[in-house]
Amino acid sequence: MTGRRDRTIKPKTVDKAVLIDGVATAENRIINHFFHDFKAKCATIVMSLDAVMDGCFGPLGKNQIDLLDVALHSCSHMVMLINNFRDVTQMEEGTFEFAPETVNLEDSFNRLTAEITDHAKYQEVELRFSAAHPLPEVTFRADLFHRLVWNLCDVFLQSTRKKGLLQCRFETDDQNLSVKITTQGVPQDERLLPTVFDKLAQSETGLQLGRGFRLLFCKRAVELMGGRIELASLKDGCTQVQVWLPLETAPRDH
Amino acid sequence: MEKKAKIFMVDDDADLVMVVKSVFEANGYEVASAGSAKEAIETIDSVNPDLLIIDVMMEDMQAGFRLVNHLRNTKSHPEAGRFAKVPILMLTSVQQKTKIKFSEDVGDQLLHVDTFMEKPVKPRQLLDKVAELLKK
């Protein structure tokens, strides 16, 4: 009994979408691990500086404190950038955990005002925080909301000209919380504004609002909270970003 | 003479261990350390700590939780029973609190960790939290 054996090697069929998804997930995991390790080192620097500045090992002179403060400031910023990148990858992967909690917006507003004022102390910018008081209690993921506003203020702080004004206002109506940030900076080319939220297509303007992952992180955070974000270049040379977040935030399926 | 409280820090980052050790020793504590969950399990009897500071991710992503399970899950690990009530502070680079579903025995129950703190943590805050946990 003879017969020709079929020697054709049939390639195994792999679902392309599954393959791409698997590679993306693996890449994100690698990135997550990398940034975890990176962040661990930054955390060590920050804690060392903090310990010395805080007098854990004895009193310091003013010059020493000032210099350590600058170093601490830089390192804290690095940690913030790492957290943003990590969270963007998790949000896009669908593994970012969303656990809403009750947030006292008045406390949140006061805390943000204090932190951003401290953060801006090395820049000659006038800060003006205002809110339509009293602000209600809302249901958000508190740390995500805090970082969202903090990042927006920081991005715009970098874009505010010296001795310029940065304004941040909280307002609520029946349905939404609005956070509006306006900066006196260089006007943005409106044609390029839509790209500031893109991961890879960064704005080519001089101020490069979209540089880094900060605005991308903010957009993803807003979307996760069911809200929307808009950025506009105003006629008087100011740039403005506004965020609307629904007051009853349920986690989106992601 | 007041007995110094003994902290057992379990973290694979030797630099961070050095920082925390320096801070705590400058504030009157005794500090021992282990670089992995495995090492911690092997040496905890001889260390005999009053409190543990445990990193979440060490030799693998679940190492910290595995150590917590070893200490808290007295059904599976009776040999660690005497440390079941020792306060545990977990240091994490992972922002979200994670439900620890670690073994069949534990099921959906949260393994009891007294507190999570995200790195970087202010040394003063760490000192205050440890003092608070030791008082309980």
mmCIF file of C-alpha atoms in Angstrom, chain A:
data_model
loop_
_atom_site.group_PDB
_atom_site.id
_atom_site.type_symbol
_atom_site.label_atom_id
_atom_site.label_comp_id
_atom_site.label_asym_id
_atom_site.label_seq_id
_atom_site.Cartn_x
_atom_site.Cartn_y
_atom_site.Cartn_z
ATOM 1 C CA MET A 1 0.000 0.000 0.000
ATOM 2 C CA THR A 2 1.599 3.116 -1.113
ATOM 3 C CA GLY A 3 0.517 6.716 -1.373
ATOM 4 C CA ARG A 4 2.152 10.036 -1.536
ATOM 5 C CA ARG A 5 2.502 11.588 1.848
ATOM 6 C CA ASP A 6 1.390 15.143 2.005
ATOM 7 C CA ARG A 7 4.522 17.030 3.040
ATOM 8 C CA THR A 8 2.902 20.456 2.967
ATOM 9 C CA ILE A 9 3.474 22.190 6.252
ATOM 10 C CA LYS A 10 0.347 24.003 7.115
ATOM 11 C CA PRO A 11 1.078 27.063 9.224
ATOM 12 C CA LYS A 12 -0.755 27.186 12.514
ATOM 13 C CA THR A 13 -3.497 29.736 12.332
ATOM 14 C CA VAL A 14 -3.206 32.393 14.997
ATOM 15 C CA ASP A 15 -5.828 34.982 15.541
ATOM 16 C CA LYS A 16 -4.038 38.197 14.657
ATOM 17 C CA ALA A 17 -5.994 40.303 17.137
ATOM 18 C CA VAL A 18 -5.158 37.905 19.957
ATOM 19 C CA LEU A 19 -1.519 37.913 18.965
ATOM 20 C CA ILE A 20 -1.321 41.697 18.870
ATOM 21 C CA ASP A 21 -3.189 41.950 22.148
ATOM 22 C CA GLY A 22 -0.862 39.428 23.740
ATOM 23 C CA VAL A 23 2.210 41.290 22.596
ATOM 24 C CA ALA A 24 0.817 44.605 23.809
ATOM 25 C CA THR A 25 -0.010 43.107 27.193
ATOM 26 C CA ALA A 26 3.441 41.578 27.469
ATOM 27 C CA GLU A 27 5.016 44.907 26.543
ATOM 28 C CA ASN A 28 2.913 46.702 29.098
ATOM 29 C CA ARG A 29 3.953 44.183 31.743
ATOM 30 C CA ILE A 30 7.583 44.747 30.887
ATOM 31 C CA ILE A 31 7.025 48.480 31.069
ATOM 32 C CA ASN A 32 5.229 48.122 34.383
ATOM 33 C CA HIS A 33 8.099 46.126 35.813
ATOM 34 C CA PHE A 34 10.646 48.563 34.460
ATOM 35 C CA PHE A 35 8.872 51.523 35.938
ATOM 36 C CA HIS A 36 8.352 49.743 39.221
ATOM 37 C CA ASP A 37 12.099 49.262 39.498
ATOM 38 C CA PHE A 38 12.766 52.807 38.339
ATOM 39 C CA LYS A 39 10.313 54.196 40.822
ATOM 40 C CA ALA A 40 11.803 52.158 43.647
ATOM 41 C CA LYS A 41 15.110 53.984 43.182
ATOM 42 C CA CYS A 42 13.423 57.361 43.005
ATOM 43 C CA ALA A 43 11.530 56.512 46.161
ATOM 44 C CA THR A 44 14.793 55.784 47.939
ATOM 45 C CA ILE A 45 16.244 59.144 46.885
ATOM 46 C CA VAL A 46 13.141 60.993 47.989
ATOM 47 C CA MET A 47 13.024 59.262 51.359
ATOM 48 C CA SER A 48 16.726 59.862 52.006
ATOM 49 C CA LEU A 49 16.415 63.554 51.267
ATOM 50 C CA ASP A 50 13.258 63.828 53.280
ATOM 51 C CA ALA A 51 14.820 62.141 56.272
ATOM 52 C CA VAL A 52 17.785 64.518 56.305
ATOM 53 C CA MET A 53 15.642 67.610 55.721
ATOM 54 C CA ASP A 54 13.229 66.614 58.403
ATOM 55 C CA GLY A 55 15.990 66.701 60.979
ATOM 56 C CA CYS A 56 15.952 62.974 61.598
ATOM 57 C CA PHE A 57 19.718 63.131 62.025
ATOM 58 C CA GLY A 58 20.131 66.563 63.549
ATOM 59 C CA PRO A 59 19.575 70.224 62.583
ATOM 60 C CA LEU A 60 20.635 71.714 59.221
ATOM 61 C CA GLY A 61 21.550 75.187 58.001
ATOM 62 C CA LYS A 62 19.221 77.137 55.680
ATOM 63 C CA ASN A 63 21.420 76.694 52.569
ATOM 64 C CA GLN A 64 21.498 72.956 53.115
ATOM 65 C CA ILE A 65 17.759 72.825 53.540
ATOM 66 C CA ASP A 66 17.163 74.889 50.396
ATOM 67 C CA LEU A 67 19.414 72.704 48.268
ATOM 68 C CA LEU A 68 17.916 69.506 49.573
ATOM 69 C CA ASP A 69 14.472 70.952 48.947
ATOM 70 C CA VAL A 70 15.307 71.476 45.289
ATOM 71 C CA ALA A 71 16.586 67.911 44.991
ATOM 72 C CA LEU A 72 13.507 66.591 46.716
ATOM 73 C CA HIS A 73 11.281 68.645 44.472
ATOM 74 C CA SER A 74 12.920 67.164 41.349
ATOM 75 C CA CYS A 75 12.696 63.631 42.599
ATOM 76 C CA SER A 76 9.062 63.979 43.606
ATOM 77 C CA HIS A 77 8.360 65.204 40.110
ATOM 78 C CA MET A 78 10.097 62.144 38.679
ATOM 79 C CA VAL A 79 7.914 59.910 40.825
ATOM 80 C CA MET A 80 4.826 61.703 39.557
ATOM 81 C CA LEU A 81 5.853 61.135 35.938
ATOM 82 C CA ILE A 82 6.518 57.472 36.591
ATOM 83 C CA ASN A 83 3.118 57.036 38.248
ATOM 84 C CA ASN A 84 1.461 58.653 35.247
ATOM 85 C CA PHE A 85 3.162 56.391 32.758
ATOM 86 C CA ARG A 86 2.439 53.306 34.833
ATOM 87 C CA ASP A 87 -1.225 54.203 35.179
ATOM 88 C CA VAL A 88 -1.678 55.052 31.510
ATOM 89 C CA THR A 89 -0.364 51.638 30.537
ATOM 90 C CA GLN A 90 -2.691 49.980 33.051
ATOM 91 C CA MET A 91 -5.672 52.011 31.903
ATOM 92 C CA GLU A 92 -5.006 51.062 28.297
ATOM 93 C CA GLU A 93 -4.510 47.467 29.286
ATOM 94 C CA GLY A 94 -7.756 47.512 31.261
ATOM 95 C CA THR A 95 -6.107 46.536 34.537
ATOM 96 C CA PHE A 96 -6.338 49.877 36.312
ATOM 97 C CA GLU A 97 -8.322 49.409 39.486
ATOM 98 C CA PHE A 98 -11.150 51.862 39.983
ATOM 99 C CA ALA A 99 -12.631 51.975 43.456
ATOM 100 C CA PRO A 100 -14.667 55.157 43.997
ATOM 101 C CA GLU A 101 -14.853 56.625 47.465
ATOM 102 C CA THR A 102 -16.512 59.614 49.048
ATOM 103 C CA VAL A 103 -14.485 62.765 48.528
ATOM 104 C CA ASN A 104 -15.047 65.973 50.430
ATOM 105 C CA LEU A 105 -14.421 68.437 47.612
ATOM 106 C CA GLU A 106 -13.739 71.313 50.011
ATOM 107 C CA ASP A 107 -10.916 69.330 51.626
ATOM 108 C CA SER A 108 -9.683 68.257 48.216
ATOM 109 C CA PHE A 109 -9.699 71.832 46.966
ATOM 110 C CA ASN A 110 -7.818 73.090 50.022
ATOM 111 C CA ARG A 111 -5.233 70.314 49.800
ATOM 112 C CA LEU A 112 -4.642 70.908 46.088
ATOM 113 C CA THR A 113 -4.309 74.651 46.649
ATOM 114 C CA ALA A 114 -1.669 74.102 49.338
ATOM 115 C CA GLU A 115 0.289 71.479 47.375
ATOM 116 C CA ILE A 116 0.355 73.355 44.092
ATOM 117 C CA THR A 117 1.287 76.590 45.828
ATOM 118 C CA ASP A 118 4.209 74.797 47.431
ATOM 119 C CA HIS A 119 5.120 73.109 44.153
ATOM 120 C CA ALA A 120 5.132 76.468 42.349
ATOM 121 C CA LYS A 121 7.373 78.217 44.844
ATOM 122 C CA TYR A 122 10.366 78.117 42.503
ATOM 123 C CA GLN A 123 8.448 79.744 39.672
ATOM 124 C CA GLU A 124 7.485 83.398 39.556
ATOM 125 C CA VAL A 125 3.868 82.802 38.756
ATOM 126 C CA GLU A 126 0.803 84.224 40.452
ATOM 127 C CA LEU A 127 -1.619 81.489 41.451
ATOM 128 C CA ARG A 128 -5.284 82.137 41.903
ATOM 129 C CA PHE A 129 -7.468 79.330 43.201
ATOM 130 C CA SER A 130 -11.190 79.834 43.536
ATOM 131 C CA ALA A 131 -14.296 77.745 43.964
ATOM 132 C CA ALA A 132 -18.035 78.088 44.115
ATOM 133 C CA HIS A 133 -18.344 77.287 47.800
ATOM 134 C CA PRO A 134 -19.641 75.242 49.426
ATOM 135 C CA LEU A 135 -18.429 72.333 47.374
ATOM 136 C CA PRO A 136 -20.333 69.090 47.839
ATOM 137 C CA GLU A 137 -19.182 65.621 48.749
ATOM 138 C CA VAL A 138 -18.806 63.485 45.665
ATOM 139 C CA THR A 139 -17.956 59.925 44.755
ATOM 140 C CA PHE A 140 -14.659 59.708 42.917
ATOM 141 C CA ARG A 141 -11.530 57.733 43.134
ATOM 142 C CA ALA A 142 -9.944 60.345 45.393
ATOM 143 C CA ASP A 143 -6.287 59.891 44.519
ATOM 144 C CA LEU A 144 -7.044 59.757 40.788
ATOM 145 C CA PHE A 145 -8.986 63.007 40.971
ATOM 146 C CA HIS A 146 -6.230 64.619 43.021
ATOM 147 C CA ARG A 147 -3.545 63.593 40.559
ATOM 148 C CA LEU A 148 -5.680 64.668 37.611
ATOM 149 C CA VAL A 149 -5.989 68.235 38.864
ATOM 150 C CA TRP A 150 -2.422 68.306 40.118
ATOM 151 C CA ASN A 151 -1.075 67.202 36.731
ATOM 152 C CA LEU A 152 -3.185 69.713 34.819
ATOM 153 C CA CYS A 153 -2.014 72.536 37.060
ATOM 154 C CA ASP A 154 1.582 71.397 36.723
ATOM 155 C CA VAL A 155 1.452 71.189 32.920
ATOM 156 C CA PHE A 156 -0.018 74.657 32.718
ATOM 157 C CA LEU A 157 2.366 75.989 35.339
ATOM 158 C CA GLN A 158 5.248 75.033 33.054
ATOM 159 C CA SER A 159 3.522 76.959 30.269
ATOM 160 C CA THR A 160 2.829 80.124 32.219
ATOM 161 C CA ARG A 161 5.130 83.007 31.490
ATOM 162 C CA LYS A 162 7.167 84.504 34.320
ATOM 163 C CA LYS A 163 5.041 86.786 36.496
ATOM 164 C CA GLY A 164 2.022 85.506 34.635
ATOM 165 C CA LEU A 165 -1.196 84.285 36.181
ATOM 166 C CA LEU A 166 -2.437 80.715 36.558
ATOM 167 C CA GLN A 167 -6.044 80.361 37.622
ATOM 168 C CA CYS A 168 -7.838 77.270 38.772
ATOM 169 C CA ARG A 169 -11.551 77.254 39.515
ATOM 170 C CA PHE A 170 -13.852 74.530 40.850
ATOM 171 C CA GLU A 171 -17.564 74.788 40.168
ATOM 172 C CA THR A 172 -20.464 72.413 40.463
ATOM 173 C CA ASP A 173 -23.964 72.284 39.108
ATOM 174 C CA ASP A 174 -26.615 69.585 39.525
ATOM 175 C CA GLN A 175 -24.755 67.121 37.421
ATOM 176 C CA ASN A 176 -21.105 67.951 37.060
ATOM 177 C CA LEU A 177 -18.006 69.217 38.730
ATOM 178 C CA SER A 178 -16.091 71.572 36.461
ATOM 179 C CA VAL A 179 -12.399 72.304 36.939
ATOM 180 C CA LYS A 180 -11.149 75.137 34.763
ATOM 181 C CA ILE A 181 -7.488 76.082 34.525
ATOM 182 C CA THR A 182 -6.340 79.108 32.612
ATOM 183 C CA THR A 183 -2.785 80.220 32.035
ATOM 184 C CA GLN A 184 -1.157 83.349 30.706
ATOM 185 C CA GLY A 185 1.315 81.739 28.374
ATOM 186 C CA VAL A 186 2.161 81.618 24.729
ATOM 187 C CA PRO A 187 -0.939 81.076 22.594
ATOM 188 C CA GLN A 188 -1.143 77.594 21.122
ATOM 189 C CA ASP A 189 -1.594 76.902 17.426
ATOM 190 C CA GLU A 190 -5.178 75.642 17.433
ATOM 191 C CA ARG A 191 -4.479 73.156 14.676
ATOM 192 C CA LEU A 192 -2.029 71.382 16.930
ATOM 193 C CA LEU A 193 -4.090 71.381 20.104
ATOM 194 C CA PRO A 194 -5.912 68.102 19.382
ATOM 195 C CA THR A 195 -2.607 66.232 19.361
ATOM 196 C CA VAL A 196 -1.607 67.190 22.892
ATOM 197 C CA PHE A 197 -3.532 64.216 24.269
ATOM 198 C CA ASP A 198 -2.019 61.726 21.860
ATOM 199 C CA LYS A 199 0.521 59.257 23.115
ATOM 200 C CA LEU A 200 2.910 59.583 20.213
ATOM 201 C CA ALA A 201 1.799 62.611 18.234
ATOM 202 C CA GLN A 202 3.133 65.353 20.439
ATOM 203 C CA SER A 203 2.429 69.004 19.854
ATOM 204 C CA GLU A 204 5.154 70.810 17.987
ATOM 205 C CA THR A 205 4.516 74.169 19.616
ATOM 206 C CA GLY A 206 7.266 75.853 21.537
ATOM 207 C CA LEU A 207 5.650 75.116 24.864
ATOM 208 C CA GLN A 208 4.937 71.505 23.977
ATOM 209 C CA LEU A 209 1.947 71.165 26.223
ATOM 210 C CA GLY A 210 1.610 67.545 25.293
ATOM 211 C CA ARG A 211 5.165 66.577 26.145
ATOM 212 C CA GLY A 212 5.416 63.515 28.282
ATOM 213 C CA PHE A 213 2.416 61.505 29.331
ATOM 214 C CA ARG A 214 0.827 64.036 31.627
ATOM 215 C CA LEU A 215 -1.996 65.208 29.412
ATOM 216 C CA LEU A 216 -2.546 61.677 28.150
ATOM 217 C CA PHE A 217 -2.812 60.506 31.761
ATOM 218 C CA CYS A 218 -5.297 63.305 32.476
ATOM 219 C CA LYS A 219 -7.441 62.402 29.471
ATOM 220 C CA ARG A 220 -7.510 58.736 30.418
ATOM 221 C CA ALA A 221 -8.338 59.578 34.023
ATOM 222 C CA VAL A 222 -11.195 61.846 32.928
ATOM 223 C CA GLU A 223 -12.550 59.166 30.584
ATOM 224 C CA LEU A 224 -12.334 56.578 33.320
ATOM 225 C CA MET A 225 -14.429 58.841 35.526
ATOM 226 C CA GLY A 226 -16.997 59.294 32.769
ATOM 227 C CA GLY A 227 -16.144 62.914 32.119
ATOM 228 C CA ARG A 228 -14.702 65.008 29.328
ATOM 229 C CA ILE A 229 -11.782 67.354 28.858
ATOM 230 C CA GLU A 230 -11.346 70.236 26.459
ATOM 231 C CA LEU A 231 -8.365 72.407 25.722
ATOM 232 C CA ALA A 232 -8.595 75.753 23.975
ATOM 233 C CA SER A 233 -6.432 78.650 22.992
ATOM 234 C CA LEU A 234 -8.127 81.897 23.948
ATOM 235 C CA LYS A 235 -8.094 85.183 22.061
ATOM 236 C CA ASP A 236 -6.237 87.089 24.753
ATOM 237 C CA GLY A 237 -3.224 84.789 24.555
ATOM 238 C CA CYS A 238 -4.305 82.465 27.309
ATOM 239 C CA THR A 239 -4.658 78.737 27.142
ATOM 240 C CA GLN A 240 -7.444 77.020 28.995
ATOM 241 C CA VAL A 241 -8.288 73.487 29.903
ATOM 242 C CA GLN A 242 -11.625 72.485 31.334
ATOM 243 C CA VAL A 243 -12.680 69.184 32.817
ATOM 244 C CA TRP A 244 -16.237 68.088 33.511
ATOM 245 C CA LEU A 245 -16.769 65.153 35.815
ATOM 246 C CA PRO A 246 -20.201 63.696 36.586
ATOM 247 C CA LEU A 247 -20.931 64.038 40.270
ATOM 248 C CA GLU A 248 -22.112 60.477 40.624
ATOM 249 C CA THR A 249 -19.201 58.586 39.153
ATOM 250 C CA ALA A 250 -19.604 54.947 38.426
ATOM 251 C CA PRO A 251 -16.593 53.019 37.175
ATOM 252 C CA ARG A 252 -16.587 52.586 33.433
ATOM 253 C CA ASP A 253 -16.040 49.167 31.967
ATOM 254 C CA HIS A 254 -12.481 49.241 30.706
#
